[in-house]
Short mmCIF file of N, CA and C in Angstrom, two decimals:
data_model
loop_
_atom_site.label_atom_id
_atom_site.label_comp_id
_atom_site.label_asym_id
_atom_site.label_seq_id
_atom_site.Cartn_x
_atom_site.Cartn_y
_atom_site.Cartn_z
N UNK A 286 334.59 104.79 -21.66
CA UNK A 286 335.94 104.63 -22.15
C UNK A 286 336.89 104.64 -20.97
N UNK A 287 337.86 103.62 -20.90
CA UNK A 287 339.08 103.45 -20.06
C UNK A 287 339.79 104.98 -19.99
N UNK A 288 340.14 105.04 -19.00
CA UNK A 288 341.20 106.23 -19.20
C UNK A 288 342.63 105.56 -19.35
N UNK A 289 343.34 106.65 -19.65
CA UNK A 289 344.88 106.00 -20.82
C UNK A 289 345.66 105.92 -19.62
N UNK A 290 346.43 105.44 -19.79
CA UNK A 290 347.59 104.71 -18.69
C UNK A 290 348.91 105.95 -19.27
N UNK A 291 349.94 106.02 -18.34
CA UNK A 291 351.23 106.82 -18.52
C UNK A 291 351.71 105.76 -20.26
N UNK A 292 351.50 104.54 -19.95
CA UNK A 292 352.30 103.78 -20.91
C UNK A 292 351.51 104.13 -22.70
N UNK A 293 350.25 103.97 -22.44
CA UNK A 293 349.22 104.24 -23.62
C UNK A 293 349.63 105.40 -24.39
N UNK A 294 349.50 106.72 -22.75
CA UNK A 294 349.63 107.84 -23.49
C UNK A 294 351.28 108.08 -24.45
N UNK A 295 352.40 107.38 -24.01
CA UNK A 295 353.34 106.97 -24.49
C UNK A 295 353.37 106.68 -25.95
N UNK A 296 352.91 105.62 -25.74
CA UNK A 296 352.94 104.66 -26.97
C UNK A 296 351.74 105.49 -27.94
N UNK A 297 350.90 106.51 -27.97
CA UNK A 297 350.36 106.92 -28.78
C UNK A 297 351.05 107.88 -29.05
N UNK A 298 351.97 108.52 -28.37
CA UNK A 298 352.51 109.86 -29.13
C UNK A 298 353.56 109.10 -29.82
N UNK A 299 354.58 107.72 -29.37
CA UNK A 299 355.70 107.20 -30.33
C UNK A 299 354.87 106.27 -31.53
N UNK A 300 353.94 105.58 -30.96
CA UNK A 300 353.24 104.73 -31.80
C UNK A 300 353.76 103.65 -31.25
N UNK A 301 354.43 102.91 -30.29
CA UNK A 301 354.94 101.93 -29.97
C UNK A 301 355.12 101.71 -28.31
N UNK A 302 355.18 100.38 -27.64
CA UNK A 302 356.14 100.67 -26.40
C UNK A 302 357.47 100.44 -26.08
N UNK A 303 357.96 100.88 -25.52
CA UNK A 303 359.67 100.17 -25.59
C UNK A 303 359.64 98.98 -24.68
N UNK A 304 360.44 98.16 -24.46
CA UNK A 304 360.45 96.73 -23.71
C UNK A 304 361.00 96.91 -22.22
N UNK A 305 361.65 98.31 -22.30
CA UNK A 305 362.00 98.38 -20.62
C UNK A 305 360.15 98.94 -19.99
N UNK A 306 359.62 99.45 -20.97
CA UNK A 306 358.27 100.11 -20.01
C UNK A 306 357.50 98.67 -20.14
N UNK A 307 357.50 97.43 -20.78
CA UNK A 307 356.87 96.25 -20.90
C UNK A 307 357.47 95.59 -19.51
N UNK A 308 358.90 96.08 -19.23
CA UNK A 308 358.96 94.67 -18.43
C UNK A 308 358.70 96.08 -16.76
N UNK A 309 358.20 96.87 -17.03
CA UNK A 309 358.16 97.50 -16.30
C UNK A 309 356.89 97.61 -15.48
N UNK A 310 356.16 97.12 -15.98
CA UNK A 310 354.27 97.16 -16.52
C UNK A 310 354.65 95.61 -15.68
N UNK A 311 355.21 94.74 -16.53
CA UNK A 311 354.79 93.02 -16.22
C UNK A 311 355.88 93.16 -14.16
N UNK A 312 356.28 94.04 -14.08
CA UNK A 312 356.82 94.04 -12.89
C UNK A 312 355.74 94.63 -11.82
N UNK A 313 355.21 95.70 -12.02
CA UNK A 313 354.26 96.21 -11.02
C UNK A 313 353.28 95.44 -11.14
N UNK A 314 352.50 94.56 -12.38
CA UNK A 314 351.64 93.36 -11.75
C UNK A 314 352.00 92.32 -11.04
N UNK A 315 353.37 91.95 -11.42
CA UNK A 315 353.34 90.88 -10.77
C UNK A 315 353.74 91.22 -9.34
N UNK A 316 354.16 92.12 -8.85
CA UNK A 316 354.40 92.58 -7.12
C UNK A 316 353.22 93.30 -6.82
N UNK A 317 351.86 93.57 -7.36
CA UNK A 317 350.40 93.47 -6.71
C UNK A 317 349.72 92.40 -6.52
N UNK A 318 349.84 91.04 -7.64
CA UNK A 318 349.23 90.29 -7.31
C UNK A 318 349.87 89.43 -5.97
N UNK A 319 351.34 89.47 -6.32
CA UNK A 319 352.28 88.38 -5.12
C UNK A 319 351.81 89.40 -3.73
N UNK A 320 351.30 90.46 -3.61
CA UNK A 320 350.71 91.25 -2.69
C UNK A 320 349.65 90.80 -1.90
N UNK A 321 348.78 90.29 -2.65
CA UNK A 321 347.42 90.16 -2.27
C UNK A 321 347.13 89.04 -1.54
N UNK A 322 348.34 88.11 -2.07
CA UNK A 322 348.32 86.84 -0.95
C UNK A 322 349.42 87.12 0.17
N UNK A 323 349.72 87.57 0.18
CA UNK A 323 350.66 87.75 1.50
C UNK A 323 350.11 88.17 2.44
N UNK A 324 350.23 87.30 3.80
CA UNK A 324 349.38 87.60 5.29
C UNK A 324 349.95 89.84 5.63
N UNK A 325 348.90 90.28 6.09
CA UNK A 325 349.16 91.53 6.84
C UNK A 325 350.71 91.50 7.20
N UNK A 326 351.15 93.06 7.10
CA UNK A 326 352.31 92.55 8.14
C UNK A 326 352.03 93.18 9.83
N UNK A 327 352.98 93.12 10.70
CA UNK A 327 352.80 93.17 11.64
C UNK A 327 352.05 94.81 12.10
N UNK A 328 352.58 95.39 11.09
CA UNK A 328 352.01 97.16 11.55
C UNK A 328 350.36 97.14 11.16
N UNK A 329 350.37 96.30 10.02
CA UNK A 329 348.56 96.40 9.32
C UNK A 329 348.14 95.76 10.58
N UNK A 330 348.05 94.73 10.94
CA UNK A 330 347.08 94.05 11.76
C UNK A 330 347.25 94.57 13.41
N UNK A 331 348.19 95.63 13.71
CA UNK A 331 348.16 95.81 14.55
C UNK A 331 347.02 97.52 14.15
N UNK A 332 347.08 98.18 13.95
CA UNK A 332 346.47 99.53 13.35
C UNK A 332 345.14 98.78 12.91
N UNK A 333 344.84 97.74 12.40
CA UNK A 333 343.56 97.21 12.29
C UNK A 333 342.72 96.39 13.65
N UNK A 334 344.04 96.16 15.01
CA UNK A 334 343.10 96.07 16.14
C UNK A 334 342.36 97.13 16.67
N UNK A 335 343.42 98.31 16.46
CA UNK A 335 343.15 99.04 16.93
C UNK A 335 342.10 100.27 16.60
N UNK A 336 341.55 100.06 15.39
CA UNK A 336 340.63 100.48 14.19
C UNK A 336 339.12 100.03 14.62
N UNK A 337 338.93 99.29 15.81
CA UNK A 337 337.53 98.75 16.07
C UNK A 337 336.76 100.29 16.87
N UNK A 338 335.75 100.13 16.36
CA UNK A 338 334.99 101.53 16.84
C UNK A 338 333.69 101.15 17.95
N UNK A 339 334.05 100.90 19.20
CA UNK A 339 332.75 101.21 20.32
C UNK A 339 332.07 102.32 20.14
N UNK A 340 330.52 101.39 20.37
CA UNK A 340 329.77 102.83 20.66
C UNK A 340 329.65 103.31 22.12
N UNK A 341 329.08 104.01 22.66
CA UNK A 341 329.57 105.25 24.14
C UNK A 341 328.88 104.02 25.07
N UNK A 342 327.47 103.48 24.33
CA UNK A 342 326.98 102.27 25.37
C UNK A 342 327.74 100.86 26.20
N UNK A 343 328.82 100.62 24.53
CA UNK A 343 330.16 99.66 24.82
C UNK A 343 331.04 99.93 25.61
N UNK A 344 330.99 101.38 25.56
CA UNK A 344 332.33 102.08 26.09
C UNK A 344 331.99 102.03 27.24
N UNK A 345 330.64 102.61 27.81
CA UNK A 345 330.09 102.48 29.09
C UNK A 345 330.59 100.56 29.96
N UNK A 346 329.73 99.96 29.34
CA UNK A 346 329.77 98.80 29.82
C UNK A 346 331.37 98.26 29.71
N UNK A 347 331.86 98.47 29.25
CA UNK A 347 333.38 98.15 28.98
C UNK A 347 334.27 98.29 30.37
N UNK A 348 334.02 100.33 30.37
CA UNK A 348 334.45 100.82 31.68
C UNK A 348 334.50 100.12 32.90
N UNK A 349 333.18 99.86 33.51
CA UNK A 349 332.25 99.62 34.27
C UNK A 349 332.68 97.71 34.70
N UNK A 350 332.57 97.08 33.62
CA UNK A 350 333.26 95.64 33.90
C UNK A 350 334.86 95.35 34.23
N UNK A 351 335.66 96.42 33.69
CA UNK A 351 337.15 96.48 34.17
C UNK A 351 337.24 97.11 35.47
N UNK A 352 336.16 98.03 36.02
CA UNK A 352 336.31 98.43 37.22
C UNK A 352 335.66 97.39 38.17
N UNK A 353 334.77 96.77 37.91
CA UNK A 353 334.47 95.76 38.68
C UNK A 353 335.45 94.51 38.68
N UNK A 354 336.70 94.46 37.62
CA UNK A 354 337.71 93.31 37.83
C UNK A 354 338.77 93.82 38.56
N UNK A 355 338.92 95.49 38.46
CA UNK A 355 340.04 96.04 39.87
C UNK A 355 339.48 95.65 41.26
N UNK A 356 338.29 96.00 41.16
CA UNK A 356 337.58 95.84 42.27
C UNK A 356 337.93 94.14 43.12
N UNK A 357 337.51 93.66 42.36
CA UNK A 357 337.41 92.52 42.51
C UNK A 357 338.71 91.70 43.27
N UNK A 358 339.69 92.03 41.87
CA UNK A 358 341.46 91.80 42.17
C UNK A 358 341.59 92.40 43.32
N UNK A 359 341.91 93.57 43.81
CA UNK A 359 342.15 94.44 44.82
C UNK A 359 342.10 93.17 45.79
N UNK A 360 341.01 92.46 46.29
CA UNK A 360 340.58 91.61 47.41
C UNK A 360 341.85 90.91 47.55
N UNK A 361 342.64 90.59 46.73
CA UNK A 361 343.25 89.55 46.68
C UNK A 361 345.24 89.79 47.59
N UNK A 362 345.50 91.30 47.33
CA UNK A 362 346.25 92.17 47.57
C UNK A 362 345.97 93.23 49.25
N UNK A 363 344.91 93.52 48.75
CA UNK A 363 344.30 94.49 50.01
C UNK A 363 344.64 94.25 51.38
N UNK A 364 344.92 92.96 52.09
CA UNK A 364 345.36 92.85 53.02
C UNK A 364 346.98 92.54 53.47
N UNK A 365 347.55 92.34 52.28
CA UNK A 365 349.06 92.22 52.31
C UNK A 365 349.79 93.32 53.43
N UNK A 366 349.71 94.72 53.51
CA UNK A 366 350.03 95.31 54.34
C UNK A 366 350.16 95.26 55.87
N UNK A 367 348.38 94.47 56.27
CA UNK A 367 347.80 94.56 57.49
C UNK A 367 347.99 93.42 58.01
N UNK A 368 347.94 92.01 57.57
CA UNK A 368 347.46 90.65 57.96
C UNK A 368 348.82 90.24 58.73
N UNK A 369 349.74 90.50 58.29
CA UNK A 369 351.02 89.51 58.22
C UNK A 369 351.87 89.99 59.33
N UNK A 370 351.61 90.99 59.99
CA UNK A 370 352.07 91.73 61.47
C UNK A 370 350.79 91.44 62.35
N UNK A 371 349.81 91.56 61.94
CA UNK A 371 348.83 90.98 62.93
C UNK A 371 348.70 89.85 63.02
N UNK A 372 348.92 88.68 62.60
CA UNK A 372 349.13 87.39 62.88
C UNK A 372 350.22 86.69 63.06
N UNK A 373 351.53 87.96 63.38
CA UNK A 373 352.79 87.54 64.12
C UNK A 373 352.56 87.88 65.55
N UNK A 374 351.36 88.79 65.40
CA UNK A 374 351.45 89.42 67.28
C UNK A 374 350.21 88.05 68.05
N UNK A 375 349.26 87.51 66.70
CA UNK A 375 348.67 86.30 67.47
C UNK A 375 349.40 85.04 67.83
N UNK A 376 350.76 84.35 66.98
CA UNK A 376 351.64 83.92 67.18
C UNK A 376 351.55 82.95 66.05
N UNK A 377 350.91 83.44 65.11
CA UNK A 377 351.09 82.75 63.22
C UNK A 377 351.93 82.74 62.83
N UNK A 378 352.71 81.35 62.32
CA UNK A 378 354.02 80.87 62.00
C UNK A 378 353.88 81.70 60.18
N UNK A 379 355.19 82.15 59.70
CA UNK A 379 354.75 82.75 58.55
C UNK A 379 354.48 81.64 57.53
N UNK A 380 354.67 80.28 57.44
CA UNK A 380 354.39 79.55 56.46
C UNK A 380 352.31 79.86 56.30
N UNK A 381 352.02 80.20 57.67
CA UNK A 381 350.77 80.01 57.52
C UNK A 381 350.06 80.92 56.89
N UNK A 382 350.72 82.43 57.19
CA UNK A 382 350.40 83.69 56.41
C UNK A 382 350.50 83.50 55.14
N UNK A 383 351.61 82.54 54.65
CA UNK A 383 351.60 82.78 52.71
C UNK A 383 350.90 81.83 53.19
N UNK A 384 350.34 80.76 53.27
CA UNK A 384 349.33 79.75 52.88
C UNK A 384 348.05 80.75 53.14
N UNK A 385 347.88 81.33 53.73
CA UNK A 385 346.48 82.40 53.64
C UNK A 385 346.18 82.88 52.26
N UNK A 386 347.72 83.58 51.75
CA UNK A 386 347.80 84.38 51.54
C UNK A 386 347.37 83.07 49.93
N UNK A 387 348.26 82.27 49.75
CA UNK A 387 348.21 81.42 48.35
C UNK A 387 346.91 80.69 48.03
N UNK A 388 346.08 80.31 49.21
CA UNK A 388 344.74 79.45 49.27
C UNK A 388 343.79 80.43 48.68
N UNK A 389 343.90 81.52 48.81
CA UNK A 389 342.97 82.13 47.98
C UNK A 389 343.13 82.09 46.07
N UNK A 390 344.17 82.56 45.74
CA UNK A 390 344.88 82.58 44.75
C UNK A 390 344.94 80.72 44.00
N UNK A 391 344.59 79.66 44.69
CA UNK A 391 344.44 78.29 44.84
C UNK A 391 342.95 77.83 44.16
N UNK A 392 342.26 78.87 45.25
CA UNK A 392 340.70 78.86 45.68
C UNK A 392 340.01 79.31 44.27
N UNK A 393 340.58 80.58 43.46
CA UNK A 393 340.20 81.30 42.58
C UNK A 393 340.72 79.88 40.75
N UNK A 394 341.86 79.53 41.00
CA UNK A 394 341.90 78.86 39.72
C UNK A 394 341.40 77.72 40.04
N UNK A 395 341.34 77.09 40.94
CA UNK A 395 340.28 75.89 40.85
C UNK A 395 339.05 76.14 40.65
N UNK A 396 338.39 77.47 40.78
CA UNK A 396 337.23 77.54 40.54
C UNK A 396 336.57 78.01 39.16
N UNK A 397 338.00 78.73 38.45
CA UNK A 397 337.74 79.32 36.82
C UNK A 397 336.93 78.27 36.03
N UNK A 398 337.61 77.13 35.97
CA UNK A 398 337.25 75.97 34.59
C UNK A 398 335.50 75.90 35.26
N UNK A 399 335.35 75.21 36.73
CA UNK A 399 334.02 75.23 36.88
C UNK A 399 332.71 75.77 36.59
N UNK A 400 333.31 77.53 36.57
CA UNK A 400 332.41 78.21 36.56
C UNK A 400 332.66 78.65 35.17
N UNK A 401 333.93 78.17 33.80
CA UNK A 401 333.59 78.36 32.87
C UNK A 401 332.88 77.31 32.38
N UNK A 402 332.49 75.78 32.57
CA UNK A 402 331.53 74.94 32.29
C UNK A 402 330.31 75.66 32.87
N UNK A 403 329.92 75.85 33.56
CA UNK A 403 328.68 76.25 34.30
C UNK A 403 327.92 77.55 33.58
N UNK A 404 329.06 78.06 32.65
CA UNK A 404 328.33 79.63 31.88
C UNK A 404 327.94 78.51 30.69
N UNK A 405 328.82 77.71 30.30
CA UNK A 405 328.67 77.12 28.70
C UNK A 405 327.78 76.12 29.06
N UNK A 406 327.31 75.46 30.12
CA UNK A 406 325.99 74.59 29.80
C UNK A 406 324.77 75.45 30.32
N UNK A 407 325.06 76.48 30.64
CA UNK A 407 323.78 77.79 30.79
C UNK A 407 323.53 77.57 32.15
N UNK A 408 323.67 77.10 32.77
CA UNK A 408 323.58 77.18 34.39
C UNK A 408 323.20 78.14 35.20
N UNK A 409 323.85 79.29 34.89
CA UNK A 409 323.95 80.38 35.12
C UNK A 409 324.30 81.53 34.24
N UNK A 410 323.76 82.64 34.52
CA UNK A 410 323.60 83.71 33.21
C UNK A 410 324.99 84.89 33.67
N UNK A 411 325.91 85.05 33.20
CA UNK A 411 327.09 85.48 33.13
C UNK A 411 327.07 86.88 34.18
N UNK A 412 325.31 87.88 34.22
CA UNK A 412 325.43 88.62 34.98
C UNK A 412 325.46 87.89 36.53
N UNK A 413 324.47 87.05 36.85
CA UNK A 413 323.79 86.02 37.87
C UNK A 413 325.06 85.95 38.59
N UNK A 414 326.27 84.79 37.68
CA UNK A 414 327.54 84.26 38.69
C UNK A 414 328.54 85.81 38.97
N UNK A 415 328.72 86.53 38.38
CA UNK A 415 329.40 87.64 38.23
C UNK A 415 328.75 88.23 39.64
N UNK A 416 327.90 88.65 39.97
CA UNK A 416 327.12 89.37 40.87
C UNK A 416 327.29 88.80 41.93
N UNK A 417 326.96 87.28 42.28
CA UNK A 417 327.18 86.41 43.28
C UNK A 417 328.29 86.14 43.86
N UNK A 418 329.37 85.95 42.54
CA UNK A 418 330.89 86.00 42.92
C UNK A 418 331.37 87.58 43.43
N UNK A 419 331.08 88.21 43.41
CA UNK A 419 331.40 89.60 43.60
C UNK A 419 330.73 89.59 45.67
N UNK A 420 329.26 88.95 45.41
CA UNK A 420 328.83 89.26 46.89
C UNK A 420 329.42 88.35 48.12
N UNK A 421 330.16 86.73 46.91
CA UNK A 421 330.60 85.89 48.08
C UNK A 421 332.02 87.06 48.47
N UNK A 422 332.87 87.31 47.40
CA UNK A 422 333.72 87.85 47.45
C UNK A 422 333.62 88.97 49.00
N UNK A 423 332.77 89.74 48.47
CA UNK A 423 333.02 90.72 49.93
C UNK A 423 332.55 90.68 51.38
N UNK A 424 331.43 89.04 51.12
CA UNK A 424 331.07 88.91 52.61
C UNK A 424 332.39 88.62 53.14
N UNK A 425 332.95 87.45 52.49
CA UNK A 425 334.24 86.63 53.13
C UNK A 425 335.33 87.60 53.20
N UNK A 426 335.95 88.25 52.67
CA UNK A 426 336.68 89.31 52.87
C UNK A 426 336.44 89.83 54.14
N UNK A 427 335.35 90.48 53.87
CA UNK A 427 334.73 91.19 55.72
C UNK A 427 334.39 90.37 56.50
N UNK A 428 334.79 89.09 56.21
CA UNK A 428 334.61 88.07 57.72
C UNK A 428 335.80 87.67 57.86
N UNK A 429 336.74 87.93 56.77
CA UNK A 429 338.24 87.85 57.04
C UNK A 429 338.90 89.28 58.08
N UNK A 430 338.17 90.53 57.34
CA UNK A 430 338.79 91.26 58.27
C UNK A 430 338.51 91.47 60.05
N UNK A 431 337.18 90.86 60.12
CA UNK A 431 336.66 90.65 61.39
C UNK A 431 337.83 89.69 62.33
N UNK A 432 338.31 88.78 61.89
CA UNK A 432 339.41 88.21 62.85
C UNK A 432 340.10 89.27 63.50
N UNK A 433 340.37 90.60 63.34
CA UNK A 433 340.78 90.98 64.26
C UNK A 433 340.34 91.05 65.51
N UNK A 434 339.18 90.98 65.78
CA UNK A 434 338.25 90.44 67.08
C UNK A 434 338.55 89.45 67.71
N UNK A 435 338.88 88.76 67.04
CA UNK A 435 339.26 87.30 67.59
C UNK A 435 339.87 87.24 68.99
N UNK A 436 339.23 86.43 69.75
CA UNK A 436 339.68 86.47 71.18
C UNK A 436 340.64 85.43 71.39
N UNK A 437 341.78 85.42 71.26
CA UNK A 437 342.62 84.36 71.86
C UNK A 437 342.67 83.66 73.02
N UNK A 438 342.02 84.63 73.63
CA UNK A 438 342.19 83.53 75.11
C UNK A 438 341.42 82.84 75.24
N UNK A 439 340.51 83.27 74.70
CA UNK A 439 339.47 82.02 74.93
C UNK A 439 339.17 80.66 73.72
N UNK A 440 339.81 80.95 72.74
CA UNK A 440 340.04 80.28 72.10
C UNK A 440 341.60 79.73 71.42
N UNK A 441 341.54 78.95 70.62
CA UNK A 441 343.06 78.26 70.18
C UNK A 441 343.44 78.84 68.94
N UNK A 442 344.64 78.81 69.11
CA UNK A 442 345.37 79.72 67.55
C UNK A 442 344.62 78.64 66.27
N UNK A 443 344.22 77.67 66.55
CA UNK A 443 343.44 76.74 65.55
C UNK A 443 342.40 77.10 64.60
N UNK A 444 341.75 77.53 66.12
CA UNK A 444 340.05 78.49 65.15
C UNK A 444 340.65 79.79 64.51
N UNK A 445 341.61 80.16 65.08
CA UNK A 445 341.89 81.37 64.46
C UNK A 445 342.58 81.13 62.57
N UNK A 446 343.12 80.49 62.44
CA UNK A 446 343.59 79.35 61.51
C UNK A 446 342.26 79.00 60.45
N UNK A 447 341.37 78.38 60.77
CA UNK A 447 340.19 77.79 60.38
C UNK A 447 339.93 78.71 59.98
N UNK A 448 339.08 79.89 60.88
CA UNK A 448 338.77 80.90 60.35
C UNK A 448 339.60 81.48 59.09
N UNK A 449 340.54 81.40 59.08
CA UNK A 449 341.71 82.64 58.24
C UNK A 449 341.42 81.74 57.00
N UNK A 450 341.75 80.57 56.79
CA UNK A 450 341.74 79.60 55.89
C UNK A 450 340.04 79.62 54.89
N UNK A 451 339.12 79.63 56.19
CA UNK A 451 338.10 79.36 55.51
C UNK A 451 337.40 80.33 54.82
N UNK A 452 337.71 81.51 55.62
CA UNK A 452 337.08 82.70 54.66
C UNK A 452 337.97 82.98 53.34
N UNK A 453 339.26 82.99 53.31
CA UNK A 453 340.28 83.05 52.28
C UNK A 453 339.95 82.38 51.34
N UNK A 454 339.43 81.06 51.03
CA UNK A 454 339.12 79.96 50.43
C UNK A 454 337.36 80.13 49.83
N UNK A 455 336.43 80.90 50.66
CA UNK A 455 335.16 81.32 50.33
C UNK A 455 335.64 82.73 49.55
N UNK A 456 336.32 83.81 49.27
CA UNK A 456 336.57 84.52 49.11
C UNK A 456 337.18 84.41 47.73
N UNK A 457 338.32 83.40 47.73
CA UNK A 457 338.65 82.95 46.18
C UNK A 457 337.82 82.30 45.61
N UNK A 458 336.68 81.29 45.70
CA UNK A 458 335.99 81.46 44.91
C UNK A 458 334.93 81.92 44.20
N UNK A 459 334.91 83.45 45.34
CA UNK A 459 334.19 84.16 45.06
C UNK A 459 334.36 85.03 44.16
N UNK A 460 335.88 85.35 44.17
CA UNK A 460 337.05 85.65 43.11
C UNK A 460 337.09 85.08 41.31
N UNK A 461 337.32 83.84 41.31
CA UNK A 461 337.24 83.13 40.45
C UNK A 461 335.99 83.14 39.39
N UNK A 462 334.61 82.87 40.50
CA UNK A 462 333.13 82.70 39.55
C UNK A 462 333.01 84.46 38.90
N UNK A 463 333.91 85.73 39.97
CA UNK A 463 333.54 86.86 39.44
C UNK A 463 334.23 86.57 38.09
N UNK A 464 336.10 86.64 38.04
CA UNK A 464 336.46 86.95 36.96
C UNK A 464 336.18 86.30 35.69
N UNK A 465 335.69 85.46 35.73
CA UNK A 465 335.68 84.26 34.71
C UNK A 465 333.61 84.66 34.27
N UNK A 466 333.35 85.20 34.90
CA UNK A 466 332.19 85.67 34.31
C UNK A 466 332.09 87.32 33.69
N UNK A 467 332.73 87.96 34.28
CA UNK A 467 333.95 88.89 34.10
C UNK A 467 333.99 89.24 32.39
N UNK A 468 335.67 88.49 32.20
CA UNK A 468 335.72 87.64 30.73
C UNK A 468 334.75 87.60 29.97
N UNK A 469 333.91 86.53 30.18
CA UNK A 469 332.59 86.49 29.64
C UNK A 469 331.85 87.99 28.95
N UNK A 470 331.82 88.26 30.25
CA UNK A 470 330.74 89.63 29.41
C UNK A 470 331.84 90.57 28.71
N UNK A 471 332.64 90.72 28.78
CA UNK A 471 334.05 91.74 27.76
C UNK A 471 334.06 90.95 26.89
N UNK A 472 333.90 89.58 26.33
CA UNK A 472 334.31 88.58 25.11
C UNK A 472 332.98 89.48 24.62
N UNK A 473 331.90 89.38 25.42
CA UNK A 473 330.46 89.39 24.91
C UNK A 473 330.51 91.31 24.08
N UNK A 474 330.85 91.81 25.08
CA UNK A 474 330.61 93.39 24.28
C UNK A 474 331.77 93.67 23.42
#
């Protein structure tokens, strides 16, 4: 047996309903059903992103891939302090320092789309380029920071140039194949 509604139990002690509790009744259905189609509003779907439950293994791997994208980023920043006084005392015009500084940052989005075709025709397995991009990343870096060795006299502010350019440029896309494989595995967990 149904259990009795406020209105039932009503109408059995008068024997009747009155027409304000009818249109009262036909009002709360019709603002549940006009309910049910109406998109979330902005507070539901936000409290429902935030409602997803990792387990400690996700959480692990989660951690662990955002620290390897600080890591990663850092490269890109890390020398801003040091580079740009040391290659005024070699006699580096500053257009050339931000071009150091942008060719990487150049190096890295020309290389995203590539190495996101290269995960999607399986080419490579998302840990594989991630790992590789991470190792081009820090050879070239540390062959970037090695120019401080660089002997000027015996050589031309050119190679010094070449050098700066070319590791910067091996370095972003060492950058690029990391983050974009990166992505990948956070879409994935």
């Amino acid at each position: 047996m149904a259990p009795a509604s406020s209105v039932d139990m009503k109408r059995g002690a008068e024997g009747k309903e009155t027409e304000k509790e009818k249109g009262k009744d036909a009002g709360q259905l019709a603002g549940t059903a006009s309910n049910q189609n109406q998109p979330p509003s902005d507070a539901e779907s936000t409290a429902d992103m935030f409602s997803i439950v990792l387990t400690p293994a996700q959480w692990r791997k989660l951690v662990i891939l955002a620290f390897g994208s600080l890591v990663n980023n850092i490269t890109y920043s890390l020398l801003a302090p040091f580079f740009p006084s040391i290659a005024r005392e070699r006699g580096v015009s500053e257009i050339h320092v931000g071009l150091v500084f942008g060719i990487f940052a150049l190096a890295a989005f020309a290389t995203a789309p590539l190495a996101g075709i290269a995960l999607q025709k399986k080419r490579f397995t998302r840990l594989n380029m991630m790992i590789f991009g991470m190792v081009l990343n820090a050879i070239f870096t540390a062959a970037f920071g090695l120019l401080e060795f660089y002997d000027q006299e015996k050589h031309s502010i050119f190679w010094y140039l070449v050098l700066a350019y070319g590791s910067r440029i091996m370095a972003g896309i060492g950058c690029g194949l990391t983050d974009t494989s990166l992505y990948a595995l956070i879409a994935k967990t």
